[in-house]
Amino acid sequence: MPPESSANKTSVEERLLASIDLIDATQACTLLRIETDDPEGVLQAMARGGAIITLTQNGRTIVPLFQFDTELGRVFDVVLDLLKLRPCRISNLRLAYWMTRAHVDFGGPPADRFGKDDAAIVAAFGRYIEPVRHG
């Protein structure tokens, strides 16, 4: 059987993005109660300031919905803590992956525990990013 064409394979990034609830820049600004004519510019500025996780899909800025406290219309404080702690070698995509995959400490994804177990999430992320040292 011939190997499947690489053009037909879905990339890892595409599969990951498909597994996360994502909203576009306009929806994010609405959720955050930000009125603007340039929602993508606003979110990109917030991302540069370490205030939000943004991703890119087909050239458009998108954001994972899990980072928002939809009742209060804001980004969860723990997301800001994780962004401050995150080393530059961890991309937004990899951070989103870590937040949405089952974790032994929480019995599910850390993102499901935002606003409830924030200190434990920050501690678990600290262990995740700790460099491996061999004696």
Coordinates of C-alpha atoms in Angstrom, one line a residue:
M1 CA 0.0 0.0 0.0
P2 CA 1.5 3.4 -0.9
P3 CA 2.0 5.9 1.9
E4 CA -0.6 8.5 2.3
S5 CA 0.1 11.8 0.6
S6 CA 1.4 14.4 3.0
A7 CA -1.1 16.9 1.4
N8 CA -3.9 14.7 2.7
K9 CA -2.7 14.5 6.2
T10 CA -4.0 16.9 8.8
S11 CA -1.2 18.7 10.5
V12 CA -0.7 18.3 14.3
E13 CA -1.5 22.0 14.7
E14 CA -4.7 21.7 12.7
R15 CA -5.8 18.7 14.8
L16 CA -5.0 20.5 18.0
L17 CA -6.9 23.6 16.9
A18 CA -9.8 21.5 15.9
S19 CA -9.9 20.0 19.4
I20 CA -10.2 23.4 21.2
D21 CA -13.1 25.8 21.4
L22 CA -11.9 28.9 19.6
I23 CA -13.4 32.3 19.0
D24 CA -12.4 35.0 16.7
A25 CA -11.1 38.4 17.6
T26 CA -14.5 40.1 17.3
Q27 CA -16.1 37.6 19.6
A28 CA -13.3 37.9 22.1
C29 CA -13.6 41.7 22.2
T30 CA -17.4 41.4 22.7
L31 CA -16.8 38.9 25.5
L32 CA -14.3 41.3 27.1
R33 CA -16.7 44.2 26.6
I34 CA -14.2 46.0 24.4
E35 CA -15.6 48.3 21.7
T36 CA -13.2 48.7 18.8
D37 CA -13.0 48.9 15.0
D38 CA -9.8 46.8 15.1
P39 CA -10.5 43.7 17.2
E40 CA -7.4 41.8 15.8
G41 CA -5.2 44.7 16.6
V42 CA -6.5 44.9 20.1
L43 CA -6.0 41.2 20.8
Q44 CA -2.5 41.3 19.3
A45 CA -1.6 44.2 21.6
M46 CA -3.0 42.3 24.6
A47 CA -1.0 39.2 23.6
R48 CA 2.2 41.3 23.3
G49 CA 1.5 42.6 26.8
G50 CA 1.1 39.1 28.1
A51 CA -2.6 39.5 28.9
I52 CA -4.1 36.9 26.6
I53 CA -3.3 33.7 24.6
T54 CA -3.7 34.2 20.9
L55 CA -3.3 31.7 18.1
T56 CA -3.3 32.1 14.3
Q57 CA -5.5 30.0 12.0
N58 CA -5.6 30.7 8.2
G59 CA -3.9 34.1 8.8
R60 CA -6.6 35.2 11.4
T61 CA -6.1 35.8 15.1
I62 CA -8.1 33.4 17.2
V63 CA -8.2 32.8 20.9
P64 CA -9.0 29.7 23.0
L65 CA -12.3 30.2 24.8
F66 CA -11.1 28.4 27.9
Q67 CA -9.1 31.4 29.1
F68 CA -12.2 33.5 29.6
D69 CA -14.3 33.8 32.7
T70 CA -17.5 34.3 30.6
E71 CA -19.6 35.3 33.6
L72 CA -17.4 38.2 34.5
G73 CA -16.2 39.1 31.0
R74 CA -12.5 38.8 31.7
V75 CA -9.4 36.6 31.3
F76 CA -8.9 34.2 34.2
D77 CA -6.1 35.4 36.6
V78 CA -4.4 32.0 36.3
V79 CA -3.9 32.6 32.6
L80 CA -2.0 35.8 33.3
D81 CA 0.1 33.9 35.9
L82 CA 0.9 31.2 33.5
L83 CA 1.8 33.7 30.8
K84 CA 4.2 35.4 33.2
L85 CA 5.8 32.1 34.2
R86 CA 6.0 30.7 30.6
P87 CA 9.5 30.5 29.2
C88 CA 10.0 31.7 25.6
R89 CA 10.6 28.2 24.4
I90 CA 6.9 27.4 25.1
S91 CA 4.7 28.7 22.3
N92 CA 1.1 29.7 22.7
L93 CA 0.1 26.6 20.8
R94 CA 2.1 24.4 23.2
L95 CA 0.6 26.3 26.2
A96 CA -2.9 25.7 24.9
Y97 CA -2.1 22.0 24.4
W98 CA -0.9 21.7 28.0
M99 CA -4.0 23.5 29.3
T100 CA -6.4 21.3 27.4
R101 CA -5.0 17.8 27.9
A102 CA -5.8 15.6 30.8
H103 CA -3.5 16.1 33.8
V104 CA -3.0 13.6 36.6
D105 CA -3.2 16.3 39.3
F106 CA -6.7 17.4 38.2
G107 CA -8.4 14.4 36.8
G108 CA -8.8 16.3 33.5
P109 CA -7.5 19.3 31.7
P110 CA -6.1 22.2 33.8
A111 CA -8.3 24.6 31.9
D112 CA -11.4 22.9 33.4
R113 CA -10.2 23.9 36.8
F114 CA -9.5 27.6 36.1
G115 CA -10.9 29.8 38.9
K116 CA -11.0 26.8 41.3
D117 CA -7.5 25.3 41.6
D118 CA -5.3 28.2 40.3
A119 CA -2.4 27.7 42.7
A120 CA -2.2 24.0 41.9
I121 CA -2.3 24.8 38.2
V122 CA 0.5 27.2 38.5
A123 CA 2.5 24.7 40.5
A124 CA 1.9 21.9 38.0
F125 CA 2.9 24.2 35.1
G126 CA 6.1 25.1 37.0
R127 CA 7.0 21.4 37.2
Y128 CA 6.1 21.0 33.5
I129 CA 8.5 23.8 32.4
E130 CA 11.3 22.8 34.7
P131 CA 14.4 21.8 32.7
V132 CA 15.4 18.2 32.9
R133 CA 18.6 17.8 34.8
H134 CA 20.6 14.6 34.8
G135 CA 23.1 14.0 37.6

